[in-house]
Structure formats: C-alpha cells, structure tokens
C-alpha cells in the first residue's frame, strides 16, 4: 500500500481500507494509538464512534482530557475506557476529570505481555473479558443507532 515518508499509510489508502471494511463488516475497529493527528482525522471521518483508552495515573488522565476535547470535534461519540494498574487513581476520579462516564475498566494482567512475548495465548480473567464485551457492545450499539439515523 502507499505509505508516507514516516511509514504511515497514505490518507487515500486508509480511506479505501476503512470503506472496504465498513462494506463487508458490521463493526470495524481501528487501533490508532500512535497515529499522527492528520491521519487520525481521516480515520475518525469514517467512524461512528471512538474509544479513548486512558491510564489510571494523573499524567495519563491529563493527556486524555486534552485528547478527549480534540476527539469530540472530530467524531460524534467518544467512549472512555480505563486501563487499570495496581496503584492507579480510581475510575471515579478519571471519569470526573474528563467529564465522561467510563464504559469499562480493563484490569491489569501482568502475565499477558509475558505470555504474548513467548507466543502463548494468555489466560484472561473474566473481568477482562467482561470489559472487552462492554466496549464492543457500547461501540457496536452506538454504531447501529448512527446508521439507522443516517438511513432515515
């Protein structure tokens, strides 16, 4: 595929891939964790909703607050998910700082990266699976509602 000088897909390439995914699937999830803002704007232009993953530390929450205000100008629905660690700030504090209710809190699973590095599938706690289901349900339900509104 066509790439820019920094190795990221070209805007036209990303748009074509997203359009293809939307034609063939009910739900398309794109991880834009380290994406440049101009490419992220292209991705968000094709989205019904965005999920912002925020760490549970003060600096991460402050950065998420800035990113959340930017995201709200690009996409109608922004869902918030907290990545928890053993010593982080509470979900209530993160939610209050951003002024948005959390969809889910993903628990810290230390064995996940170790097992993934070894090529094994990690065994995930039920709370992790429940958080993932809540995220997909939240985004999927929101996407269906937006599609119905557009069709009307």
mmCIF file of N, CA and C in Angstrom, residues 3-143:
data_model
loop_
_atom_site.group_PDB
_atom_site.id
_atom_site.type_symbol
_atom_site.label_atom_id
_atom_site.label_comp_id
_atom_site.label_asym_id
_atom_site.label_seq_id
_atom_site.Cartn_x
_atom_site.Cartn_y
_atom_site.Cartn_z
ATOM 1 N N UNK A 3 2.509 4.490 1.213
ATOM 2 C CA UNK A 3 2.853 4.999 2.539
ATOM 3 C C UNK A 3 3.485 6.380 2.422
ATOM 4 N N UNK A 4 3.389 7.129 3.512
ATOM 5 C CA UNK A 4 4.017 8.447 3.553
ATOM 6 C C UNK A 4 5.469 8.282 3.952
ATOM 7 N N UNK A 5 6.204 9.388 4.001
ATOM 8 C CA UNK A 5 7.622 9.340 4.357
ATOM 9 C C UNK A 5 7.869 8.782 5.753
ATOM 10 N N UNK A 6 6.902 8.951 6.659
ATOM 11 C CA UNK A 6 7.091 8.456 8.027
ATOM 12 C C UNK A 6 6.628 7.004 8.198
ATOM 13 N N UNK A 7 6.287 6.328 7.100
ATOM 14 C CA UNK A 7 5.924 4.920 7.150
ATOM 15 C C UNK A 7 4.453 4.644 7.396
ATOM 16 N N UNK A 8 3.654 5.683 7.613
ATOM 17 C CA UNK A 8 2.222 5.500 7.838
ATOM 18 C C UNK A 8 1.502 5.369 6.500
ATOM 19 N N UNK A 9 0.345 4.694 6.496
ATOM 20 C CA UNK A 9 -0.412 4.597 5.239
ATOM 21 C C UNK A 9 -0.827 5.980 4.746
ATOM 22 N N UNK A 10 -0.882 6.145 3.453
ATOM 23 C CA UNK A 10 -1.364 7.401 2.871
ATOM 24 C C UNK A 10 -2.848 7.556 3.185
ATOM 25 N N UNK A 11 -3.331 8.787 3.209
ATOM 26 C CA UNK A 11 -4.730 9.061 3.544
ATOM 27 C C UNK A 11 -5.681 8.310 2.615
ATOM 28 N N UNK A 12 -5.384 8.297 1.327
ATOM 29 C CA UNK A 12 -6.247 7.622 0.367
ATOM 30 C C UNK A 12 -6.288 6.123 0.634
ATOM 31 N N UNK A 13 -5.151 5.561 1.004
ATOM 32 C CA UNK A 13 -5.077 4.138 1.314
ATOM 33 C C UNK A 13 -5.922 3.821 2.536
ATOM 34 N N UNK A 14 -5.778 4.622 3.567
ATOM 35 C CA UNK A 14 -6.534 4.400 4.797
ATOM 36 C C UNK A 14 -8.034 4.524 4.542
ATOM 37 N N UNK A 15 -8.438 5.512 3.772
ATOM 38 C CA UNK A 15 -9.854 5.708 3.453
ATOM 39 C C UNK A 15 -10.404 4.497 2.695
ATOM 40 N N UNK A 16 -9.657 4.002 1.733
ATOM 41 C CA UNK A 16 -10.099 2.844 0.952
ATOM 42 C C UNK A 16 -10.234 1.605 1.833
ATOM 43 N N UNK A 17 -9.286 1.389 2.720
ATOM 44 C CA UNK A 17 -9.338 0.227 3.611
ATOM 45 C C UNK A 17 -10.541 0.327 4.546
ATOM 46 N N UNK A 18 -10.779 1.503 5.100
ATOM 47 C CA UNK A 18 -11.913 1.686 6.006
ATOM 48 C C UNK A 18 -13.250 1.505 5.279
ATOM 49 N N UNK A 19 -13.357 2.043 4.072
ATOM 50 C CA UNK A 19 -14.594 1.878 3.296
ATOM 51 C C UNK A 19 -14.849 0.411 2.979
ATOM 52 N N UNK A 20 -13.805 -0.300 2.645
ATOM 53 C CA UNK A 20 -13.937 -1.729 2.358
ATOM 54 C C UNK A 20 -14.389 -2.483 3.608
ATOM 55 N N UNK A 21 -13.787 -2.162 4.732
ATOM 56 C CA UNK A 21 -14.178 -2.815 5.986
ATOM 57 C C UNK A 21 -15.626 -2.542 6.347
ATOM 58 N N UNK A 22 -16.059 -1.310 6.172
ATOM 59 C CA UNK A 22 -17.447 -0.944 6.514
ATOM 60 C C UNK A 22 -18.454 -1.622 5.590
ATOM 61 N N UNK A 23 -18.070 -1.844 4.327
ATOM 62 C CA UNK A 23 -18.978 -2.524 3.400
ATOM 63 C C UNK A 23 -19.159 -3.997 3.762
ATOM 64 N N UNK A 24 -18.115 -4.609 4.287
ATOM 65 C CA UNK A 24 -18.159 -6.054 4.493
ATOM 66 C C UNK A 24 -18.375 -6.489 5.946
ATOM 67 N N UNK A 25 -18.347 -5.552 6.890
ATOM 68 C CA UNK A 25 -18.486 -5.926 8.302
ATOM 69 C C UNK A 25 -19.403 -4.961 9.043
ATOM 70 N N UNK A 26 -20.058 -5.474 10.071
ATOM 71 C CA UNK A 26 -20.932 -4.642 10.892
ATOM 72 C C UNK A 26 -20.143 -3.716 11.805
ATOM 73 N N UNK A 27 -18.994 -4.178 12.269
ATOM 74 C CA UNK A 27 -18.185 -3.392 13.201
ATOM 75 C C UNK A 27 -16.724 -3.459 12.780
ATOM 76 N N UNK A 28 -16.108 -2.300 12.597
ATOM 77 C CA UNK A 28 -14.692 -2.216 12.235
ATOM 78 C C UNK A 28 -13.981 -1.465 13.355
ATOM 79 N N UNK A 29 -12.933 -2.078 13.888
ATOM 80 C CA UNK A 29 -12.173 -1.460 14.976
ATOM 81 C C UNK A 29 -10.767 -1.163 14.466
ATOM 82 N N UNK A 30 -10.329 0.069 14.653
ATOM 83 C CA UNK A 30 -9.011 0.508 14.197
ATOM 84 C C UNK A 30 -8.228 1.013 15.406
ATOM 85 N N UNK A 31 -7.030 0.481 15.620
ATOM 86 C CA UNK A 31 -6.175 0.934 16.714
ATOM 87 C C UNK A 31 -5.308 2.074 16.189
ATOM 88 N N UNK A 32 -5.544 3.267 16.710
ATOM 89 C CA UNK A 32 -4.800 4.454 16.271
ATOM 90 C C UNK A 32 -3.942 5.012 17.404
ATOM 91 N N UNK A 33 -3.377 4.133 18.202
ATOM 92 C CA UNK A 33 -2.680 4.579 19.405
ATOM 93 C C UNK A 33 -1.508 5.520 19.133
ATOM 94 N N UNK A 34 -0.761 5.297 18.095
ATOM 95 C CA UNK A 34 0.393 6.146 17.814
ATOM 96 C C UNK A 34 0.268 6.767 16.419
ATOM 97 N N UNK A 35 -0.907 7.232 16.115
ATOM 98 C CA UNK A 35 -1.220 7.743 14.786
ATOM 99 C C UNK A 35 -1.085 9.265 14.761
ATOM 100 N N UNK A 36 -0.534 9.804 13.700
ATOM 101 C CA UNK A 36 -0.434 11.259 13.547
ATOM 102 C C UNK A 36 -1.837 11.859 13.459
ATOM 103 N N UNK A 37 -1.995 13.085 13.961
ATOM 104 C CA UNK A 37 -3.311 13.713 14.025
ATOM 105 C C UNK A 37 -3.984 13.831 12.664
ATOM 106 N N UNK A 38 -3.221 14.106 11.597
ATOM 107 C CA UNK A 38 -3.866 14.250 10.289
ATOM 108 C C UNK A 38 -4.410 12.921 9.784
ATOM 109 N N UNK A 39 -3.684 11.825 10.010
ATOM 110 C CA UNK A 39 -4.181 10.507 9.626
ATOM 111 C C UNK A 39 -5.325 10.085 10.548
ATOM 112 N N UNK A 40 -5.224 10.425 11.823
ATOM 113 C CA UNK A 40 -6.291 10.119 12.775
ATOM 114 C C UNK A 40 -7.583 10.831 12.377
ATOM 115 N N UNK A 41 -7.482 12.052 11.906
ATOM 116 C CA UNK A 41 -8.666 12.784 11.454
ATOM 117 C C UNK A 41 -9.324 12.077 10.268
ATOM 118 N N UNK A 42 -8.528 11.487 9.384
ATOM 119 C CA UNK A 42 -9.069 10.722 8.253
ATOM 120 C C UNK A 42 -9.824 9.500 8.774
ATOM 121 N N UNK A 43 -9.220 8.787 9.717
ATOM 122 C CA UNK A 43 -9.861 7.608 10.299
ATOM 123 C C UNK A 43 -11.159 8.005 10.986
ATOM 124 N N UNK A 44 -11.119 9.050 11.793
ATOM 125 C CA UNK A 44 -12.300 9.471 12.545
ATOM 126 C C UNK A 44 -13.413 9.960 11.624
ATOM 127 N N UNK A 45 -13.046 10.489 10.454
ATOM 128 C CA UNK A 45 -14.050 10.922 9.496
ATOM 129 C C UNK A 45 -14.905 9.774 8.984
ATOM 130 N N UNK A 46 -14.412 8.548 9.123
ATOM 131 C CA UNK A 46 -15.150 7.362 8.702
ATOM 132 C C UNK A 46 -15.820 6.644 9.868
ATOM 133 N N UNK A 47 -15.679 7.191 11.071
ATOM 134 C CA UNK A 47 -16.147 6.490 12.275
ATOM 135 C C UNK A 47 -17.478 7.004 12.788
ATOM 136 N N UNK A 48 -18.220 6.088 13.398
ATOM 137 C CA UNK A 48 -19.436 6.449 14.109
ATOM 138 C C UNK A 48 -19.117 6.768 15.566
ATOM 139 N N UNK A 49 -18.045 6.179 16.093
ATOM 140 C CA UNK A 49 -17.669 6.376 17.494
ATOM 141 C C UNK A 49 -16.172 6.144 17.641
ATOM 142 N N UNK A 50 -15.621 6.673 18.716
ATOM 143 C CA UNK A 50 -14.215 6.458 19.047
ATOM 144 C C UNK A 50 -14.133 5.994 20.496
ATOM 145 N N UNK A 51 -13.126 5.203 20.788
ATOM 146 C CA UNK A 51 -12.862 4.755 22.157
ATOM 147 C C UNK A 51 -11.516 5.327 22.562
ATOM 148 N N UNK A 52 -11.509 6.059 23.659
ATOM 149 C CA UNK A 52 -10.277 6.631 24.195
ATOM 150 C C UNK A 52 -9.855 5.799 25.395
ATOM 151 N N UNK A 53 -8.695 5.186 25.297
ATOM 152 C CA UNK A 53 -8.143 4.384 26.382
ATOM 153 C C UNK A 53 -7.256 5.278 27.226
ATOM 154 N N UNK A 54 -7.554 5.362 28.522
ATOM 155 C CA UNK A 54 -6.814 6.245 29.412
ATOM 156 C C UNK A 54 -6.211 5.439 30.556
ATOM 157 N N UNK A 55 -4.967 5.739 30.869
ATOM 158 C CA UNK A 55 -4.317 5.109 32.007
ATOM 159 C C UNK A 55 -4.877 5.664 33.302
ATOM 160 N N UNK A 56 -4.515 5.043 34.394
ATOM 161 C CA UNK A 56 -5.085 5.456 35.673
ATOM 162 C C UNK A 56 -4.090 6.225 36.538
ATOM 163 N N UNK A 57 -3.314 7.063 35.885
ATOM 164 C CA UNK A 57 -2.381 7.939 36.596
ATOM 165 C C UNK A 57 -2.696 9.386 36.227
ATOM 166 N N UNK A 58 -2.242 10.307 37.017
ATOM 167 C CA UNK A 58 -2.589 11.716 36.844
ATOM 168 C C UNK A 58 -2.138 12.242 35.484
ATOM 169 N N UNK A 59 -0.904 11.976 35.097
ATOM 170 C CA UNK A 59 -0.414 12.477 33.810
ATOM 171 C C UNK A 59 -1.195 11.893 32.639
ATOM 172 N N UNK A 60 -1.505 10.609 32.708
ATOM 173 C CA UNK A 60 -2.277 9.967 31.641
ATOM 174 C C UNK A 60 -3.683 10.556 31.564
ATOM 175 N N UNK A 61 -4.268 10.838 32.707
ATOM 176 C CA UNK A 61 -5.606 11.417 32.734
ATOM 177 C C UNK A 61 -5.591 12.829 32.161
ATOM 178 N N UNK A 62 -4.566 13.606 32.489
ATOM 179 C CA UNK A 62 -4.452 14.968 31.948
ATOM 180 C C UNK A 62 -4.283 14.920 30.427
ATOM 181 N N UNK A 63 -3.465 14.002 29.941
ATOM 182 C CA UNK A 63 -3.273 13.862 28.489
ATOM 183 C C UNK A 63 -4.568 13.409 27.821
ATOM 184 N N UNK A 64 -5.285 12.506 28.468
ATOM 185 C CA UNK A 64 -6.556 12.028 27.912
ATOM 186 C C UNK A 64 -7.594 13.147 27.868
ATOM 187 N N UNK A 65 -7.568 14.032 28.837
ATOM 188 C CA UNK A 65 -8.516 15.156 28.832
ATOM 189 C C UNK A 65 -8.286 16.039 27.603
ATOM 190 N N UNK A 66 -7.022 16.299 27.283
ATOM 191 C CA UNK A 66 -6.712 17.094 26.081
ATOM 192 C C UNK A 66 -7.132 16.356 24.816
ATOM 193 N N UNK A 67 -6.813 15.066 24.749
ATOM 194 C CA UNK A 67 -7.149 14.278 23.567
ATOM 195 C C UNK A 67 -8.668 14.143 23.428
ATOM 196 N N UNK A 68 -9.370 14.001 24.542
ATOM 197 C CA UNK A 68 -10.825 13.859 24.506
ATOM 198 C C UNK A 68 -11.483 15.113 23.932
ATOM 199 N N UNK A 69 -11.016 16.273 24.338
ATOM 200 C CA UNK A 69 -11.620 17.507 23.807
ATOM 201 C C UNK A 69 -11.359 17.626 22.301
ATOM 202 N N UNK A 70 -10.210 17.190 21.830
ATOM 203 C CA UNK A 70 -9.906 17.196 20.400
ATOM 204 C C UNK A 70 -10.784 16.175 19.667
ATOM 205 N N UNK A 71 -10.919 14.977 20.230
ATOM 206 C CA UNK A 71 -11.717 13.925 19.606
ATOM 207 C C UNK A 71 -13.175 14.337 19.433
ATOM 208 N N UNK A 72 -13.724 15.036 20.419
ATOM 209 C CA UNK A 72 -15.131 15.440 20.358
ATOM 210 C C UNK A 72 -15.407 16.344 19.155
ATOM 211 N N UNK A 73 -14.384 17.038 18.657
ATOM 212 C CA UNK A 73 -14.574 17.886 17.473
ATOM 213 C C UNK A 73 -14.521 17.074 16.177
ATOM 214 N N UNK A 74 -14.063 15.830 16.258
ATOM 215 C CA UNK A 74 -13.865 15.004 15.061
ATOM 216 C C UNK A 74 -14.899 13.900 14.889
ATOM 217 N N UNK A 75 -15.465 13.418 15.989
ATOM 218 C CA UNK A 75 -16.407 12.306 15.932
ATOM 219 C C UNK A 75 -17.497 12.530 16.979
ATOM 220 N N UNK A 76 -18.716 12.165 16.631
ATOM 221 C CA UNK A 76 -19.853 12.460 17.496
ATOM 222 C C UNK A 76 -19.848 11.768 18.840
ATOM 223 N N UNK A 77 -19.419 10.526 18.885
ATOM 224 C CA UNK A 77 -19.465 9.746 20.116
ATOM 225 C C UNK A 77 -18.059 9.325 20.510
ATOM 226 N N UNK A 78 -17.675 9.660 21.737
ATOM 227 C CA UNK A 78 -16.377 9.235 22.264
ATOM 228 C C UNK A 78 -16.635 8.437 23.539
ATOM 229 N N UNK A 79 -16.231 7.183 23.527
ATOM 230 C CA UNK A 79 -16.350 6.314 24.696
ATOM 231 C C UNK A 79 -15.031 6.330 25.447
ATOM 232 N N UNK A 80 -15.104 6.178 26.747
ATOM 233 C CA UNK A 80 -13.911 6.227 27.588
ATOM 234 C C UNK A 80 -13.711 4.883 28.280
ATOM 235 N N UNK A 81 -12.484 4.348 28.185
ATOM 236 C CA UNK A 81 -12.124 3.087 28.822
ATOM 237 C C UNK A 81 -10.863 3.328 29.644
ATOM 238 N N UNK A 82 -10.848 2.802 30.863
ATOM 239 C CA UNK A 82 -9.693 2.977 31.737
ATOM 240 C C UNK A 82 -8.871 1.700 31.784
ATOM 241 N N UNK A 83 -7.575 1.846 31.607
ATOM 242 C CA UNK A 83 -6.639 0.745 31.798
ATOM 243 C C UNK A 83 -6.131 0.832 33.232
ATOM 244 N N UNK A 84 -6.484 -0.148 34.033
ATOM 245 C CA UNK A 84 -6.169 -0.105 35.472
ATOM 246 C C UNK A 84 -4.810 -0.718 35.767
ATOM 247 N N UNK A 85 -4.204 -0.230 36.800
ATOM 248 C CA UNK A 85 -2.965 -0.805 37.314
ATOM 249 C C UNK A 85 -3.124 -0.957 38.826
ATOM 250 N N UNK A 86 -2.234 -1.694 39.460
ATOM 251 C CA UNK A 86 -2.406 -1.931 40.901
ATOM 252 C C UNK A 86 -2.415 -0.664 41.761
ATOM 253 N N UNK A 87 -1.757 0.398 41.324
ATOM 254 C CA UNK A 87 -1.645 1.583 42.176
ATOM 255 C C UNK A 87 -2.165 2.855 41.533
ATOM 256 N N UNK A 88 -3.107 2.747 40.638
ATOM 257 C CA UNK A 88 -3.598 3.919 39.924
ATOM 258 C C UNK A 88 -4.710 4.640 40.662
ATOM 259 N N UNK A 89 -5.125 5.767 40.068
ATOM 260 C CA UNK A 89 -6.227 6.531 40.643
ATOM 261 C C UNK A 89 -7.544 5.846 40.294
ATOM 262 N N UNK A 90 -8.581 6.164 41.026
ATOM 263 C CA UNK A 90 -9.856 5.460 40.878
ATOM 264 C C UNK A 90 -10.547 5.797 39.558
ATOM 265 N N UNK A 91 -11.424 4.901 39.154
ATOM 266 C CA UNK A 91 -12.240 5.108 37.946
ATOM 267 C C UNK A 91 -13.103 6.351 38.087
ATOM 268 N N UNK A 92 -13.630 6.567 39.288
ATOM 269 C CA UNK A 92 -14.458 7.754 39.528
ATOM 270 C C UNK A 92 -13.666 9.037 39.316
ATOM 271 N N UNK A 93 -12.412 9.063 39.769
ATOM 272 C CA UNK A 93 -11.583 10.255 39.587
ATOM 273 C C UNK A 93 -11.273 10.509 38.118
ATOM 274 N N UNK A 94 -10.990 9.448 37.372
ATOM 275 C CA UNK A 94 -10.715 9.591 35.936
ATOM 276 C C UNK A 94 -11.965 10.097 35.219
ATOM 277 N N UNK A 95 -13.097 9.486 35.526
ATOM 278 C CA UNK A 95 -14.364 9.879 34.905
ATOM 279 C C UNK A 95 -14.709 11.335 35.228
ATOM 280 N N UNK A 96 -14.525 11.724 36.465
ATOM 281 C CA UNK A 96 -14.819 13.103 36.878
ATOM 282 C C UNK A 96 -13.877 14.093 36.196
ATOM 283 N N UNK A 97 -12.611 13.745 36.069
ATOM 284 C CA UNK A 97 -11.631 14.641 35.446
ATOM 285 C C UNK A 97 -11.951 14.895 33.977
ATOM 286 N N UNK A 98 -12.486 13.886 33.293
ATOM 287 C CA UNK A 98 -12.795 14.027 31.872
ATOM 288 C C UNK A 98 -14.248 14.416 31.627
ATOM 289 N N UNK A 99 -15.064 14.329 32.654
ATOM 290 C CA UNK A 99 -16.471 14.675 32.499
ATOM 291 C C UNK A 99 -17.237 13.686 31.640
ATOM 292 N N UNK A 100 -16.761 12.451 31.609
ATOM 293 C CA UNK A 100 -17.376 11.401 30.800
ATOM 294 C C UNK A 100 -17.449 10.126 31.636
ATOM 295 N N UNK A 101 -18.554 9.417 31.473
ATOM 296 C CA UNK A 101 -18.701 8.150 32.173
ATOM 297 C C UNK A 101 -17.853 7.079 31.493
ATOM 298 N N UNK A 102 -17.203 6.244 32.295
ATOM 299 C CA UNK A 102 -16.411 5.145 31.754
ATOM 300 C C UNK A 102 -17.314 4.042 31.237
ATOM 301 N N UNK A 103 -16.968 3.480 30.095
ATOM 302 C CA UNK A 103 -17.680 2.330 29.547
ATOM 303 C C UNK A 103 -17.198 1.063 30.242
ATOM 304 N N UNK A 104 -15.893 1.006 30.515
ATOM 305 C CA UNK A 104 -15.304 -0.181 31.135
ATOM 306 C C UNK A 104 -13.959 0.162 31.734
ATOM 307 N N UNK A 105 -13.531 -0.685 32.636
ATOM 308 C CA UNK A 105 -12.186 -0.617 33.192
ATOM 309 C C UNK A 105 -11.505 -1.942 32.891
ATOM 310 N N UNK A 106 -10.381 -1.868 32.209
ATOM 311 C CA UNK A 106 -9.642 -3.079 31.850
ATOM 312 C C UNK A 106 -8.629 -3.359 32.946
ATOM 313 N N UNK A 107 -8.722 -4.527 33.569
ATOM 314 C CA UNK A 107 -7.808 -4.837 34.662
ATOM 315 C C UNK A 107 -6.383 -5.104 34.170
ATOM 316 N N UNK A 108 -5.444 -4.851 35.037
ATOM 317 C CA UNK A 108 -4.031 -5.115 34.766
ATOM 318 C C UNK A 108 -3.813 -6.629 34.801
ATOM 319 N N UNK A 109 -3.238 -7.189 33.746
ATOM 320 C CA UNK A 109 -2.960 -8.621 33.674
ATOM 321 C C UNK A 109 -1.476 -8.780 33.369
ATOM 322 N N UNK A 110 -0.647 -8.910 34.426
ATOM 323 C CA UNK A 110 0.810 -8.956 34.218
ATOM 324 C C UNK A 110 1.266 -10.083 33.296
ATOM 325 N N UNK A 111 0.589 -11.210 33.325
ATOM 326 C CA UNK A 111 1.041 -12.349 32.510
ATOM 327 C C UNK A 111 0.763 -12.164 31.026
ATOM 328 N N UNK A 112 -0.076 -11.184 30.666
ATOM 329 C CA UNK A 112 -0.455 -11.034 29.268
ATOM 330 C C UNK A 112 0.742 -10.754 28.366
ATOM 331 N N UNK A 113 1.559 -9.785 28.713
ATOM 332 C CA UNK A 113 2.692 -9.455 27.843
ATOM 333 C C UNK A 113 3.749 -10.555 27.865
ATOM 334 N N UNK A 114 3.951 -11.171 29.006
ATOM 335 C CA UNK A 114 4.939 -12.253 29.096
ATOM 336 C C UNK A 114 4.529 -13.413 28.202
ATOM 337 N N UNK A 115 3.282 -13.826 28.312
ATOM 338 C CA UNK A 115 2.801 -14.955 27.518
ATOM 339 C C UNK A 115 2.776 -14.596 26.034
ATOM 340 N N UNK A 116 2.383 -13.367 25.703
ATOM 341 C CA UNK A 116 2.359 -12.953 24.298
ATOM 342 C C UNK A 116 3.775 -12.950 23.723
ATOM 343 N N UNK A 117 4.749 -12.479 24.512
ATOM 344 C CA UNK A 117 6.142 -12.477 24.051
ATOM 345 C C UNK A 117 6.640 -13.891 23.787
ATOM 346 N N UNK A 118 6.110 -14.857 24.522
ATOM 347 C CA UNK A 118 6.515 -16.252 24.356
ATOM 348 C C UNK A 118 5.705 -16.972 23.283
ATOM 349 N N UNK A 119 4.749 -16.246 22.682
ATOM 350 C CA UNK A 119 3.933 -16.839 21.630
ATOM 351 C C UNK A 119 2.746 -17.628 22.141
ATOM 352 N N UNK A 120 2.445 -17.505 23.426
ATOM 353 C CA UNK A 120 1.312 -18.218 24.015
ATOM 354 C C UNK A 120 0.118 -17.287 24.146
ATOM 355 N N UNK A 121 -1.052 -17.879 24.154
ATOM 356 C CA UNK A 121 -2.253 -17.102 24.429
ATOM 357 C C UNK A 121 -2.394 -16.947 25.942
ATOM 358 N N UNK A 122 -2.607 -15.725 26.391
ATOM 359 C CA UNK A 122 -2.769 -15.540 27.835
ATOM 360 C C UNK A 122 -4.138 -16.027 28.295
ATOM 361 N N UNK A 123 -4.172 -16.525 29.515
ATOM 362 C CA UNK A 123 -5.476 -16.840 30.093
ATOM 363 C C UNK A 123 -5.957 -15.552 30.759
ATOM 364 N N UNK A 124 -7.120 -15.087 30.342
ATOM 365 C CA UNK A 124 -7.609 -13.800 30.810
ATOM 366 C C UNK A 124 -8.660 -13.991 31.895
ATOM 367 N N UNK A 125 -8.633 -13.119 32.890
ATOM 368 C CA UNK A 125 -9.671 -13.198 33.920
ATOM 369 C C UNK A 125 -11.023 -12.812 33.336
ATOM 370 N N UNK A 126 -12.083 -13.272 33.968
ATOM 371 C CA UNK A 126 -13.434 -12.975 33.497
ATOM 372 C C UNK A 126 -13.680 -11.468 33.429
ATOM 373 N N UNK A 127 -13.085 -10.721 34.359
ATOM 374 C CA UNK A 127 -13.305 -9.272 34.368
ATOM 375 C C UNK A 127 -12.728 -8.617 33.111
ATOM 376 N N UNK A 128 -11.656 -9.156 32.569
ATOM 377 C CA UNK A 128 -11.068 -8.631 31.344
ATOM 378 C C UNK A 128 -12.001 -8.896 30.164
ATOM 379 N N UNK A 129 -12.498 -10.119 30.085
ATOM 380 C CA UNK A 129 -13.426 -10.472 29.004
ATOM 381 C C UNK A 129 -14.703 -9.646 29.106
ATOM 382 N N UNK A 130 -15.205 -9.446 30.320
ATOM 383 C CA UNK A 130 -16.421 -8.649 30.512
ATOM 384 C C UNK A 130 -16.196 -7.199 30.074
ATOM 385 N N UNK A 131 -15.013 -6.644 30.371
ATOM 386 C CA UNK A 131 -14.698 -5.273 29.960
ATOM 387 C C UNK A 131 -14.659 -5.180 28.436
ATOM 388 N N UNK A 132 -14.043 -6.147 27.779
ATOM 389 C CA UNK A 132 -13.978 -6.148 26.309
ATOM 390 C C UNK A 132 -15.369 -6.254 25.703
ATOM 391 N N UNK A 133 -16.204 -7.096 26.276
ATOM 392 C CA UNK A 133 -17.575 -7.224 25.783
ATOM 393 C C UNK A 133 -18.338 -5.916 25.949
ATOM 394 N N UNK A 134 -18.146 -5.238 27.078
ATOM 395 C CA UNK A 134 -18.831 -3.962 27.314
ATOM 396 C C UNK A 134 -18.397 -2.902 26.299
ATOM 397 N N UNK A 135 -17.124 -2.899 25.967
ATOM 398 C CA UNK A 135 -16.609 -1.931 24.991
ATOM 399 C C UNK A 135 -17.217 -2.185 23.617
ATOM 400 N N UNK A 136 -17.155 -3.425 23.156
ATOM 401 C CA UNK A 136 -17.686 -3.762 21.831
ATOM 402 C C UNK A 136 -19.187 -3.508 21.785
ATOM 403 N N UNK A 137 -19.898 -3.882 22.840
ATOM 404 C CA UNK A 137 -21.343 -3.641 22.881
ATOM 405 C C UNK A 137 -21.657 -2.151 22.838
ATOM 406 N N UNK A 138 -20.911 -1.364 23.581
ATOM 407 C CA UNK A 138 -21.136 0.079 23.621
ATOM 408 C C UNK A 138 -20.901 0.720 22.260
ATOM 409 N N UNK A 139 -19.800 0.371 21.637
ATOM 410 C CA UNK A 139 -19.469 0.944 20.331
ATOM 411 C C UNK A 139 -20.383 0.377 19.257
ATOM 412 N N UNK A 140 -20.636 -0.917 19.291
ATOM 413 C CA UNK A 140 -21.498 -1.542 18.302
ATOM 414 C C UNK A 140 -22.915 -1.009 18.355
ATOM 415 N N UNK A 141 -23.479 -0.847 19.555
ATOM 416 C CA UNK A 141 -24.839 -0.315 19.703
ATOM 417 C C UNK A 141 -24.895 1.129 19.223
ATOM 418 N N UNK A 142 -23.870 1.899 19.531
ATOM 419 C CA UNK A 142 -23.817 3.291 19.080
ATOM 420 C C UNK A 142 -23.717 3.377 17.566
ATOM 421 N N UNK A 143 -22.944 2.493 16.967
ATOM 422 C CA UNK A 143 -22.775 2.495 15.511
ATOM 423 C C UNK A 143 -24.087 2.121 14.821
#
